[in-house]
PDB file of C-alpha atoms in Angstrom:
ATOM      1  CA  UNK A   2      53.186 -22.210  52.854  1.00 38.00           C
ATOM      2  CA  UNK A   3      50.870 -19.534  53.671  1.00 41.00           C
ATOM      3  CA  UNK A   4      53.374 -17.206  51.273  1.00 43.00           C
ATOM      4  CA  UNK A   5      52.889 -19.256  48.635  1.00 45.00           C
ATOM      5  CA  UNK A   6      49.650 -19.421  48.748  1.00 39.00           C
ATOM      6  CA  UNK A   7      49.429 -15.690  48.979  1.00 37.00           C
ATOM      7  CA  UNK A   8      51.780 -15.355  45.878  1.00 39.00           C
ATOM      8  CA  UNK A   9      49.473 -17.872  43.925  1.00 38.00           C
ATOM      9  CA  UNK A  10      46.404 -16.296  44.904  1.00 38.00           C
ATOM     10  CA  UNK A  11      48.260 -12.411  43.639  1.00 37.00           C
ATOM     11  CA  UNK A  12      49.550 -14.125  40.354  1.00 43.00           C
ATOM     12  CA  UNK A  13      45.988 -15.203  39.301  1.00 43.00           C
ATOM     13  CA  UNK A  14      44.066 -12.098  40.584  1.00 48.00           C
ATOM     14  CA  UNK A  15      46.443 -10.056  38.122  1.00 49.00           C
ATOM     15  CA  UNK A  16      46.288 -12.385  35.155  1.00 44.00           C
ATOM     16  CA  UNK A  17      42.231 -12.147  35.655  1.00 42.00           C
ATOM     17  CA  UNK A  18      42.531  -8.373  36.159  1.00 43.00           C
ATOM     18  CA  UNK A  19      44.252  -8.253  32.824  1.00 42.00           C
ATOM     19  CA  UNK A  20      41.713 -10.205  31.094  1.00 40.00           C
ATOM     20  CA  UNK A  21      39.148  -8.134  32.148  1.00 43.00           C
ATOM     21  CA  UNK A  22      41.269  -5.162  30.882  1.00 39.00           C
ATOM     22  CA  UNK A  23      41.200  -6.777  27.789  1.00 39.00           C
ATOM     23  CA  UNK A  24      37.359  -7.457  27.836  1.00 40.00           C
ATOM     24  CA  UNK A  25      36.558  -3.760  28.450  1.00 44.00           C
ATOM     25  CA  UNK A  26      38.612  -2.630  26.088  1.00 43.00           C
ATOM     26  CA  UNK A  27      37.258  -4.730  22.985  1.00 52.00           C
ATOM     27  CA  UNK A  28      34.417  -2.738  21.681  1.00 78.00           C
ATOM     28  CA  UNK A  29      30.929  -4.619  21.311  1.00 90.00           C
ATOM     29  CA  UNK A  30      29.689  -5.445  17.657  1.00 96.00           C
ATOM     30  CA  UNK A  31      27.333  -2.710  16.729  1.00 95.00           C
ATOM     31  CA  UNK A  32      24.371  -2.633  13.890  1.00 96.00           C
ATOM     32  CA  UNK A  33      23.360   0.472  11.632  1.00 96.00           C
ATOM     33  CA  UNK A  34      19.942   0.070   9.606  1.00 97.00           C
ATOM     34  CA  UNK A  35      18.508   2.535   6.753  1.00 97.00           C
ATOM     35  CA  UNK A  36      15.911   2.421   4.849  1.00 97.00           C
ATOM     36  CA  UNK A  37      13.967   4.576   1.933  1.00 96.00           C
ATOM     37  CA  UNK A  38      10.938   4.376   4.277  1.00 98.00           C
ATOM     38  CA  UNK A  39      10.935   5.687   7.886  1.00 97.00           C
ATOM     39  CA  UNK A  40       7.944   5.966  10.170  1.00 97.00           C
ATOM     40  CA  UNK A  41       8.623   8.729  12.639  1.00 93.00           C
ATOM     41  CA  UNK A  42      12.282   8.897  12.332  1.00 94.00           C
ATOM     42  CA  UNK A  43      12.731   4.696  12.795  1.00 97.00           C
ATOM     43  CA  UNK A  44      13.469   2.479   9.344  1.00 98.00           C
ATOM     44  CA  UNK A  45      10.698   1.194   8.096  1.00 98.00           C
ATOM     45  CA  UNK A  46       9.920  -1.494   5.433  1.00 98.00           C
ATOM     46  CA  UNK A  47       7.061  -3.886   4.107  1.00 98.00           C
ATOM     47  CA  UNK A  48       6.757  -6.946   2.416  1.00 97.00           C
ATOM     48  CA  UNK A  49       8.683  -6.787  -1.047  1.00 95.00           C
ATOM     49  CA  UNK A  50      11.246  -4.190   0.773  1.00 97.00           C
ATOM     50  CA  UNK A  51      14.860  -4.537   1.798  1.00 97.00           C
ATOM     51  CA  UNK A  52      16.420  -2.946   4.629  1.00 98.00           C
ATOM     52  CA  UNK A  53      20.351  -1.875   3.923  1.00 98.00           C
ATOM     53  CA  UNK A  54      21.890  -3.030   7.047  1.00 98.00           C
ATOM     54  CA  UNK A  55      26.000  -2.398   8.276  1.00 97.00           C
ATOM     55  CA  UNK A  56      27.633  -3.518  11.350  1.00 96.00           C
ATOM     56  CA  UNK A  57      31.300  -3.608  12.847  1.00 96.00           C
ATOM     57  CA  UNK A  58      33.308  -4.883  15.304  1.00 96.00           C
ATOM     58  CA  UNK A  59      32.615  -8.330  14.645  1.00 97.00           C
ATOM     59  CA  UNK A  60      34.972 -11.585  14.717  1.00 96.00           C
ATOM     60  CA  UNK A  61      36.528 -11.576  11.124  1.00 96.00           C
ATOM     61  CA  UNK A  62      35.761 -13.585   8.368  1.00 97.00           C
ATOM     62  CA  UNK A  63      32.918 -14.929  10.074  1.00 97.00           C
ATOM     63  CA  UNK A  64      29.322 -16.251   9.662  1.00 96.00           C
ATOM     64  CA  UNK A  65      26.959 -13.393  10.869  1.00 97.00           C
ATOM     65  CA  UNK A  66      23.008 -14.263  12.021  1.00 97.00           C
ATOM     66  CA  UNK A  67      20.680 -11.761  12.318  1.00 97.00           C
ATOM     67  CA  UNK A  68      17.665 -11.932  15.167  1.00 97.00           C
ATOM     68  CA  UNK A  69      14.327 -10.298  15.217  1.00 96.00           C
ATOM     69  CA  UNK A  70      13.026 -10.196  18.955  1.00 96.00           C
ATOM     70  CA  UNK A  71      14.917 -12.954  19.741  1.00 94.00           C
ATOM     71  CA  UNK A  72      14.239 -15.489  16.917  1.00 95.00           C
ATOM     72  CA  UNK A  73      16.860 -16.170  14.240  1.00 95.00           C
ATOM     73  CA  UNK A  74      16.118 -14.922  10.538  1.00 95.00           C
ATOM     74  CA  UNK A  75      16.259 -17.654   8.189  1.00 91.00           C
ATOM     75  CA  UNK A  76      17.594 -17.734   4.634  1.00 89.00           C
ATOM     76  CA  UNK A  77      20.149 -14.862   5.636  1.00 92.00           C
ATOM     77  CA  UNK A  78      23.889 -14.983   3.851  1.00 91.00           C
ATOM     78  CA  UNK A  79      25.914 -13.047   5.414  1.00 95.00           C
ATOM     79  CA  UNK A  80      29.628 -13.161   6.344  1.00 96.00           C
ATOM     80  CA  UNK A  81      32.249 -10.240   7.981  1.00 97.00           C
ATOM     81  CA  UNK A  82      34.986  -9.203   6.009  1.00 96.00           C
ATOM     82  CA  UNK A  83      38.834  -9.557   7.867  1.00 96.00           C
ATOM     83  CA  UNK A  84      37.897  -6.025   9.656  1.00 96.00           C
ATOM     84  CA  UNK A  85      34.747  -7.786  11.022  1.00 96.00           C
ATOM     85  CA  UNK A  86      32.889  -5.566   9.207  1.00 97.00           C
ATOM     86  CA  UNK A  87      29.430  -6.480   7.023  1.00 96.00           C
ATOM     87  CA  UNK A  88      27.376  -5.241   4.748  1.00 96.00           C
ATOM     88  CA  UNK A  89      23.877  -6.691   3.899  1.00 97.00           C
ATOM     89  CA  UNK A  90      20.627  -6.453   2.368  1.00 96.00           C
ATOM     90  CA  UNK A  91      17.770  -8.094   4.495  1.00 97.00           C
ATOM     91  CA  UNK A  92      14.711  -8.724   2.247  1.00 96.00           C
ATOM     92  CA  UNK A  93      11.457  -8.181   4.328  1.00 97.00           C
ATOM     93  CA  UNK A  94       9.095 -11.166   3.493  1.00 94.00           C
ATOM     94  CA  UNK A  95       5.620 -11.834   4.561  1.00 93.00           C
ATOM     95  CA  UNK A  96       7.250 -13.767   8.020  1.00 93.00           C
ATOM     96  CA  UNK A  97       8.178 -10.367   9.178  1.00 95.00           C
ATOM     97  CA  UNK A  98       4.605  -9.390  11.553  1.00 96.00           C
ATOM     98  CA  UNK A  99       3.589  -5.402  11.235  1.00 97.00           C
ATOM     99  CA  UNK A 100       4.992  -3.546  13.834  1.00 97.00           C
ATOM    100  CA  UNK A 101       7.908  -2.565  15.997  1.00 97.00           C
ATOM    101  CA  UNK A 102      10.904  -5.356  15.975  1.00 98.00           C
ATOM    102  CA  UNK A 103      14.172  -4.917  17.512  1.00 98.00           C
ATOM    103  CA  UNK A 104      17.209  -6.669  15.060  1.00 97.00           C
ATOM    104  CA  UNK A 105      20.001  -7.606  16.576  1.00 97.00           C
ATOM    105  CA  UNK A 106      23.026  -9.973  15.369  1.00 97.00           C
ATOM    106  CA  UNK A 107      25.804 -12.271  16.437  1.00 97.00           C
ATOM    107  CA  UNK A 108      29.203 -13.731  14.809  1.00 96.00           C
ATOM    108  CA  UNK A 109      30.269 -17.531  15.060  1.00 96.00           C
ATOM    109  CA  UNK A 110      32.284 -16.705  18.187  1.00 95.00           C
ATOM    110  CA  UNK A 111      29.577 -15.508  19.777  1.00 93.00           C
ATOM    111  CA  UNK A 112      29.801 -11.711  19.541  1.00 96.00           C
ATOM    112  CA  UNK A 113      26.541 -10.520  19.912  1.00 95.00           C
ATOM    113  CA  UNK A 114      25.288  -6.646  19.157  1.00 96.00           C
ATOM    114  CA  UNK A 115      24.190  -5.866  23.014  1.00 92.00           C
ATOM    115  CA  UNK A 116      21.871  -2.621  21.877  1.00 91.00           C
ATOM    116  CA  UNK A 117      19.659  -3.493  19.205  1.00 95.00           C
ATOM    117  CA  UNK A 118      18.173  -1.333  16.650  1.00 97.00           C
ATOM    118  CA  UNK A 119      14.550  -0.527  16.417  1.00 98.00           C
ATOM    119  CA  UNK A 120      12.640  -1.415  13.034  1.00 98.00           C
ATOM    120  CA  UNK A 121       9.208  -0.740  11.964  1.00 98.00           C
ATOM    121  CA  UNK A 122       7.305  -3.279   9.629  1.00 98.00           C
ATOM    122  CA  UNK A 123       4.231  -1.700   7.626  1.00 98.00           C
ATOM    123  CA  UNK A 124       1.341  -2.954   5.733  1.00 97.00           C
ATOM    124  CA  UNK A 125       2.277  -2.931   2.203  1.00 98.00           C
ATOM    125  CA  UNK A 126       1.764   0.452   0.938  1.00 98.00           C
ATOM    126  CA  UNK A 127       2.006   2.560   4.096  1.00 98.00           C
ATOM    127  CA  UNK A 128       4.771   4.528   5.009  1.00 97.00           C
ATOM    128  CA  UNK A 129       5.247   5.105   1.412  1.00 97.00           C
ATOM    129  CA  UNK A 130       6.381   1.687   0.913  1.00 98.00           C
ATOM    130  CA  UNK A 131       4.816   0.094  -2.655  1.00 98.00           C
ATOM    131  CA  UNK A 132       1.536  -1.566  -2.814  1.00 97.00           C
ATOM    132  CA  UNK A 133       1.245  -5.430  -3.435  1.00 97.00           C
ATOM    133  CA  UNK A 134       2.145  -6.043  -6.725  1.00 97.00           C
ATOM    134  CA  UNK A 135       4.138  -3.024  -6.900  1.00 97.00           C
ATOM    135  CA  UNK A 136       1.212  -1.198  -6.791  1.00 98.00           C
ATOM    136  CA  UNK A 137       1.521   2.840  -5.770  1.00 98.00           C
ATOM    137  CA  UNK A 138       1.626   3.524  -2.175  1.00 98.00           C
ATOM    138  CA  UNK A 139      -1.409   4.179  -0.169  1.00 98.00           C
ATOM    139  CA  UNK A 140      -0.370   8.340   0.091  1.00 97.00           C
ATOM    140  CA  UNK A 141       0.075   8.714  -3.744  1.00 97.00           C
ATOM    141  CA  UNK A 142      -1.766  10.774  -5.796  1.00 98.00           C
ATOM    142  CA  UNK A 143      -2.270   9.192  -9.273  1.00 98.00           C
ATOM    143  CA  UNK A 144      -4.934   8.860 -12.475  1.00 98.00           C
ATOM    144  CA  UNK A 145      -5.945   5.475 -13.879  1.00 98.00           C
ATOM    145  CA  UNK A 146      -7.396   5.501 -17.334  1.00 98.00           C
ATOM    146  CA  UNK A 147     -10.317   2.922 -17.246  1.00 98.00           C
ATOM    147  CA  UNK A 148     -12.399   1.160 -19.671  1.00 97.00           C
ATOM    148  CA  UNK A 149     -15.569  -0.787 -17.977  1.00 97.00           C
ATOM    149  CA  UNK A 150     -17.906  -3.402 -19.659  1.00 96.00           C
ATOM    150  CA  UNK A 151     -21.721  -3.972 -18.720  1.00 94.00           C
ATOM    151  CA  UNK A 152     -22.949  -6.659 -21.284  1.00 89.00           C
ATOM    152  CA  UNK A 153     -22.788  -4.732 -24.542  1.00 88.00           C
ATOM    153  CA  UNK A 154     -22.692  -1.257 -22.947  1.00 90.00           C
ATOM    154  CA  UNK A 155     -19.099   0.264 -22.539  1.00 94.00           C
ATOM    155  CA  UNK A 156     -17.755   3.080 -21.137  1.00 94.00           C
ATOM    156  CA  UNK A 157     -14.139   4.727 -20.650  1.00 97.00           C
ATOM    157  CA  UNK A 158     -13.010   7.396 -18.101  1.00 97.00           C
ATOM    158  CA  UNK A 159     -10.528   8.432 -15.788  1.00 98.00           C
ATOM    159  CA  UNK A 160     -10.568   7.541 -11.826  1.00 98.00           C
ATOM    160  CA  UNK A 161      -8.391  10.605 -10.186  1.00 97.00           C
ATOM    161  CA  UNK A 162      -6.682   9.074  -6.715  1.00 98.00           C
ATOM    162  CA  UNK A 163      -5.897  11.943  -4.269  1.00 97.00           C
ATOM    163  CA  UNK A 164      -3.445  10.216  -1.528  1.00 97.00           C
ATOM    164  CA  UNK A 165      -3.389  11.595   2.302  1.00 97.00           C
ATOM    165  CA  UNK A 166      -0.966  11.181   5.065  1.00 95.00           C
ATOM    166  CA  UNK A 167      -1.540   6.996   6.851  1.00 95.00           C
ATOM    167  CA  UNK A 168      -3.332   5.615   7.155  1.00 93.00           C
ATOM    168  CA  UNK A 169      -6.345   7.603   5.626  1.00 95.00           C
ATOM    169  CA  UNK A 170      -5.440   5.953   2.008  1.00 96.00           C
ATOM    170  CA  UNK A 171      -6.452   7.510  -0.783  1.00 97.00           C
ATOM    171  CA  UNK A 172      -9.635   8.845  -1.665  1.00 98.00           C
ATOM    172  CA  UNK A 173     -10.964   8.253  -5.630  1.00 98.00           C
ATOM    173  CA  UNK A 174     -13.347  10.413  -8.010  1.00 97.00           C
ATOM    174  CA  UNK A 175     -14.280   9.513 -11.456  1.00 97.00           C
ATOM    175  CA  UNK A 176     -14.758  11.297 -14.684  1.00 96.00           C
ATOM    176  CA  UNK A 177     -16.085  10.200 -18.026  1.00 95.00           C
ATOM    177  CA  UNK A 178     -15.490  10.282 -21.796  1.00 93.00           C
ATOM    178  CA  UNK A 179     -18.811  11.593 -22.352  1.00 91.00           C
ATOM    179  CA  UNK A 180     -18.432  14.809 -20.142  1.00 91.00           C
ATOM    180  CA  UNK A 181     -19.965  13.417 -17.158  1.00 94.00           C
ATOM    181  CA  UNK A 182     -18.356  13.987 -13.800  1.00 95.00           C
ATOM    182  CA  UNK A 183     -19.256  13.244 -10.016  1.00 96.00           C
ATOM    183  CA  UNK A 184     -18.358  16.303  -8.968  1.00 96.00           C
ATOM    184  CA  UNK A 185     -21.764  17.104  -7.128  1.00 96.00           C
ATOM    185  CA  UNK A 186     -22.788  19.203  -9.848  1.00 96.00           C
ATOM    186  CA  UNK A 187     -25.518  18.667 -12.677  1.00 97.00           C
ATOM    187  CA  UNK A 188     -24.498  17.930 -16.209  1.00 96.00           C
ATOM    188  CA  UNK A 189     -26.538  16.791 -19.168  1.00 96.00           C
ATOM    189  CA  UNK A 190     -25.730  14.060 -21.786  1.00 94.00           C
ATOM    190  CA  UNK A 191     -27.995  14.229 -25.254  1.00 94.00           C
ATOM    191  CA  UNK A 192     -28.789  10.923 -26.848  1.00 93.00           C
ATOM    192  CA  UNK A 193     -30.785   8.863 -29.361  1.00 94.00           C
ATOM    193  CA  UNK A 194     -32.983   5.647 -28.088  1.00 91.00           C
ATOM    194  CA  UNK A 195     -33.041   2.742 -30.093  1.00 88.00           C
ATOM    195  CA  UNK A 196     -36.375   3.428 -31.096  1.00 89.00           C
ATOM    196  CA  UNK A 197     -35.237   7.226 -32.874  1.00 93.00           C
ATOM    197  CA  UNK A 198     -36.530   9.223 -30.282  1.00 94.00           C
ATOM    198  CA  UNK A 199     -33.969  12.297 -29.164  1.00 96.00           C
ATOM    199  CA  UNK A 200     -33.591  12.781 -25.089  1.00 95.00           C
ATOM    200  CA  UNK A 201     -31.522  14.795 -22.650  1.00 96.00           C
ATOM    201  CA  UNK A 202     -30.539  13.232 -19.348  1.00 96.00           C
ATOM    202  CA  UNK A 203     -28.947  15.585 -16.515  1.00 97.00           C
ATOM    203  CA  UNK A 204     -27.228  13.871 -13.752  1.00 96.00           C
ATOM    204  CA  UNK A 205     -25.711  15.242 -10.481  1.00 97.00           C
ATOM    205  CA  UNK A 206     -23.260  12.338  -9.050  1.00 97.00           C
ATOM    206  CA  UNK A 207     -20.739  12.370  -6.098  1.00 97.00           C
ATOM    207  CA  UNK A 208     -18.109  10.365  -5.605  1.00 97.00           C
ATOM    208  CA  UNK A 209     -16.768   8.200  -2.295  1.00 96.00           C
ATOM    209  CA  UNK A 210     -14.044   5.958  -2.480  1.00 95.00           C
ATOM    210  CA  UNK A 211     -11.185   4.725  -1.242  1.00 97.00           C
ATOM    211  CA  UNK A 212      -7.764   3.745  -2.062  1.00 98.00           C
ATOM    212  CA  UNK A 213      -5.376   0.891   0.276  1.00 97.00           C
ATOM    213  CA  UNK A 214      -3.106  -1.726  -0.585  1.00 97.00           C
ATOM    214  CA  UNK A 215      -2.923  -1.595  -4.521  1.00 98.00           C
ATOM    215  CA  UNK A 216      -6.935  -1.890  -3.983  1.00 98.00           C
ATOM    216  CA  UNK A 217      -9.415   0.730  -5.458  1.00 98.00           C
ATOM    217  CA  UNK A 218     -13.143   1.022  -4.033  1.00 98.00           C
ATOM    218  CA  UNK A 219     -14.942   3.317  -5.910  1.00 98.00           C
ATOM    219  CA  UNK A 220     -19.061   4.417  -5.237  1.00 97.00           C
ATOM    220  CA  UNK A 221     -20.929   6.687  -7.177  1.00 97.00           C
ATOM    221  CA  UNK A 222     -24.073   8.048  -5.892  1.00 97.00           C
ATOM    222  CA  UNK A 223     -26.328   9.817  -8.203  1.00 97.00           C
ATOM    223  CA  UNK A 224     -29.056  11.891  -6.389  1.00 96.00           C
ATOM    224  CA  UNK A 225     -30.639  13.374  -9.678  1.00 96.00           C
ATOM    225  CA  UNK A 226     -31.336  11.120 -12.947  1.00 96.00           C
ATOM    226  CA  UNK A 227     -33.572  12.985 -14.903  1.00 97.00           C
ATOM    227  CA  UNK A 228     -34.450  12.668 -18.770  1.00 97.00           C
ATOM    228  CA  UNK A 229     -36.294  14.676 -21.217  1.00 97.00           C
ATOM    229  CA  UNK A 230     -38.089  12.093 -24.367  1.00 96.00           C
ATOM    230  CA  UNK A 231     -38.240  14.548 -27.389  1.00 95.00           C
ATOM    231  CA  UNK A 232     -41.447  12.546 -28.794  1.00 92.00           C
ATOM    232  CA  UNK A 233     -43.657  12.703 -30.939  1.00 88.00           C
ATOM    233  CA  UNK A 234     -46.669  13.866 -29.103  1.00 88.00           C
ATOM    234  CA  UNK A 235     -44.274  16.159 -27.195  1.00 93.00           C
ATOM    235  CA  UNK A 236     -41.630  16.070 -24.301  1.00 95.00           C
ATOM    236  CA  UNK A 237     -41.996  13.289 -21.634  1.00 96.00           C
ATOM    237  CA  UNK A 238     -40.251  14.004 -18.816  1.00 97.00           C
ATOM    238  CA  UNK A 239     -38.701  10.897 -16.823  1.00 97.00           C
ATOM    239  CA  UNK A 240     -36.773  11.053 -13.133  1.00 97.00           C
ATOM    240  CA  UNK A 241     -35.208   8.223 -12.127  1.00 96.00           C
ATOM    241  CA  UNK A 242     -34.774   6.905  -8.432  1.00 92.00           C
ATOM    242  CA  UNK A 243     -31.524   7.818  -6.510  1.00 94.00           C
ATOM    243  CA  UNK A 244     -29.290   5.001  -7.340  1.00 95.00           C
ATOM    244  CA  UNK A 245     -25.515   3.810  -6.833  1.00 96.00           C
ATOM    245  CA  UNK A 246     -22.814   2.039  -8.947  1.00 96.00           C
ATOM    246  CA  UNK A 247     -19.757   0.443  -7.335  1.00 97.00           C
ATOM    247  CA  UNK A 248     -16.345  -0.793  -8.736  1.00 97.00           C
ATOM    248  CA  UNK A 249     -13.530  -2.385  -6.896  1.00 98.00           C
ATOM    249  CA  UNK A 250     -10.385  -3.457  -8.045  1.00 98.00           C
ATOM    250  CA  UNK A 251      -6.214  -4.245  -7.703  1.00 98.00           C
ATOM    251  CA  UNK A 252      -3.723  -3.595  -9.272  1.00 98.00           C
ATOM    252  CA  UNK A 253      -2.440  -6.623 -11.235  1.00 98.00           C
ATOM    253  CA  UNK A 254       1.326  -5.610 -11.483  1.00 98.00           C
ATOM    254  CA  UNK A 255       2.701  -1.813 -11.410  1.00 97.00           C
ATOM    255  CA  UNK A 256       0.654  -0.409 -14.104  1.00 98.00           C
ATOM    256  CA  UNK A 257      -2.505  -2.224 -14.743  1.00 98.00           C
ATOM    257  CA  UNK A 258      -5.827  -2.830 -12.645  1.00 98.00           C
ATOM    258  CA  UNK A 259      -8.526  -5.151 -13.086  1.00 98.00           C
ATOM    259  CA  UNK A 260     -12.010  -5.328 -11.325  1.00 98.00           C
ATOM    260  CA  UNK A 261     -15.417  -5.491 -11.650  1.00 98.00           C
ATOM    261  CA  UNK A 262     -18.996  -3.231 -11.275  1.00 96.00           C
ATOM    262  CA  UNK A 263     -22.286  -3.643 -10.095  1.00 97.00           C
ATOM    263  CA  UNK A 264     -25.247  -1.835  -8.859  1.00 96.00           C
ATOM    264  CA  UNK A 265     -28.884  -2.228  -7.719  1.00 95.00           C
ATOM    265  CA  UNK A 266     -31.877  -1.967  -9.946  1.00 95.00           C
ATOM    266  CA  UNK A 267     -34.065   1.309 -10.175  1.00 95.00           C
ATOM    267  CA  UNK A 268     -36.813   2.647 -11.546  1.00 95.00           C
ATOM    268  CA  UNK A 269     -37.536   6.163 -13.469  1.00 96.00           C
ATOM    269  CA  UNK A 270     -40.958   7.614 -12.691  1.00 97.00           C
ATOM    270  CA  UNK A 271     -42.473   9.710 -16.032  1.00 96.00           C
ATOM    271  CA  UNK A 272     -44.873  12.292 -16.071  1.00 95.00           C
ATOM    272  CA  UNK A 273     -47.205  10.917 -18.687  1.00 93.00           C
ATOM    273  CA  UNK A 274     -48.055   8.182 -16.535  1.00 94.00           C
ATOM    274  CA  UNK A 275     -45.160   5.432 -16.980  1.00 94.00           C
ATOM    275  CA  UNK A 276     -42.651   3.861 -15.591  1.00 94.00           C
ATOM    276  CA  UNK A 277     -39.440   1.755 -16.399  1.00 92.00           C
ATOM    277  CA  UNK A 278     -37.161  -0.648 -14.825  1.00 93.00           C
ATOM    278  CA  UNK A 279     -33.397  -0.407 -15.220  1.00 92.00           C
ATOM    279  CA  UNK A 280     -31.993  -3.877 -14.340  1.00 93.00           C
ATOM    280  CA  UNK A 281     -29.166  -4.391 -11.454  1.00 94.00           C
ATOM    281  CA  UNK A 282     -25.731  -3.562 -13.603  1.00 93.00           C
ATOM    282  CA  UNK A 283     -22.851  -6.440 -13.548  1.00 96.00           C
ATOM    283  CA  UNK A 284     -19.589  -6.222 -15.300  1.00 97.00           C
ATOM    284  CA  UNK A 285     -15.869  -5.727 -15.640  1.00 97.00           C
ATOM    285  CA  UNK A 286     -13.555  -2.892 -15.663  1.00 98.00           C
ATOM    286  CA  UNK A 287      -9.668  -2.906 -16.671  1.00 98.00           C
ATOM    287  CA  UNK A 288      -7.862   0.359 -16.373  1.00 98.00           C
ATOM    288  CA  UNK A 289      -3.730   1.867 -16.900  1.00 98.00           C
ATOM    289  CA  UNK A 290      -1.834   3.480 -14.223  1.00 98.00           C
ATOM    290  CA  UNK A 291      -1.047   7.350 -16.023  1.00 96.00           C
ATOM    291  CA  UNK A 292       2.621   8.571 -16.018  1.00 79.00           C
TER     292      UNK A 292
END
């Protein structure tokens, strides 16, 4: 009896040694992940992206669903071939939270990838990743050809983006049809009023702005208006209050950017005694992304 039982217990220790031979032998499903964006050596991607992912060692010909800390991805397709090998593109929608996730996966019989791989989700536009819209990314450096509208006044020029490493953005200067740049230094515009009467205004602008997520913020600070009157009773000499004009605006789709102005009111100060209001400025600006 006791034999028996010693035989017994010999005959299922080696069949469950043997099985655990097995298990240690069969290699664990493993993931690979690239990407065309990377932040600090890890695969990156942002809303609008896809991230090209392989694995192996799966069952075959089987169901595959993919996990982000934890939580099953929805709307995911993808299937082994008879190697138990896949290959897949996962689309990176507006579910996917910015920062580190770890993806991991597992096959209808339960494989599951044991060491995950590390993923990085970005703002759109960071890590070189496009803009909303497919807007260029928040590092590039890039001209947009703009045309603004302030009731019937209207105005064309060039905003010059100048991209830096993330997540500084861009930073955005203007220039103008008409000569006139905000480049800190003075230049002077010649003119005729309405009324006939001849002038020359000199202007000294500088430029701050920003550029983030497809979005342009643009400021323009003039610290010297000044304007010469050629009249009739000689020159009047104007200076005008240090005033501001803003414009903000997205880009619409990969090429084109709408938005709008404004600025304050101010006043010009003139040596014969007189003054003048310039109203607050309101309008609209559309501009071109330049290849």
């Amino acid at each position: 009896m006791l034999i028996g039982v010693v035989v017994v217990v010999l005959v299922v220790g080696g069949v469950l040694a043997a099985l655990n031979l097995l298990h240690v032998g069969q290699e664990q499903p493993q993931l690979r992940v690239s990407s065309a964006y990377h932040v600090g050596g890890l695969p990156a991607g942002a809303t609008g992206t896809s991230l090209q992912v392989s694995g192996q060692q799966f069952a075959s010909d089987s169901q595959v669903t993919f996990y982000l800390d934890g939580q099953p991805l929805p709307g995911v397709n993808a299937k082994t071939d008879r190697n138990g090998a896949l290959k897949v593109n996962l689309s990176v929608t507006s579910d996917w939270k910015v920062g580190q996730h770890t993806l991991t996966a597992a096959d209808a019989s339960n494989n599951r990838v044991q060491q995950g791989v590390t993923v990085v989700i970005v703002p759109q536009g960071q890590a070189h990743t496009p803009g909303p819209n497919g807007a260029p990314p928040d590092d590039a450096s890039f001209k947009v050809a703009f045309t603004a509208s302030s009731g019937s006044a209207i105005q064309s020029g060039t905003f010059t983006v100048t991209g830096h490493p993330d997540p500084a953005g861009g930073t955005v200067c203007a220039s103008y049809a008409n000569g006139m740049q905000d480049d800190g230094q003075p230049h002077t515009l010649s003119g005729v009023t309405s009324s006939g009467i001849r002038y020359q205004e000199t202007l000294v602008a500088s430029c701050q702005g920003t550029y983030r997520g497809g979005k342009i913020v643009y400021k323009e600070i003039y610290s010297q208006d000044l304007v010469v009157f050629e009249t009739s009773l000689g020159n009047v000499t104007c200076t005008a209050a240090p005033h501001t004009l803003q414009a903000e605006g997205s880009f619409v789709d990969a090429t084109h950017v709408k938005g709008t102005l404004s600025g304050p009111a101010y006043s010009y100060s003139c040596d014969d005694g007189s003054s003048s209001q310039v109203q607050a400025v309101t309008g609209t600006w559309e501009g071109q992304l330049l290849t």
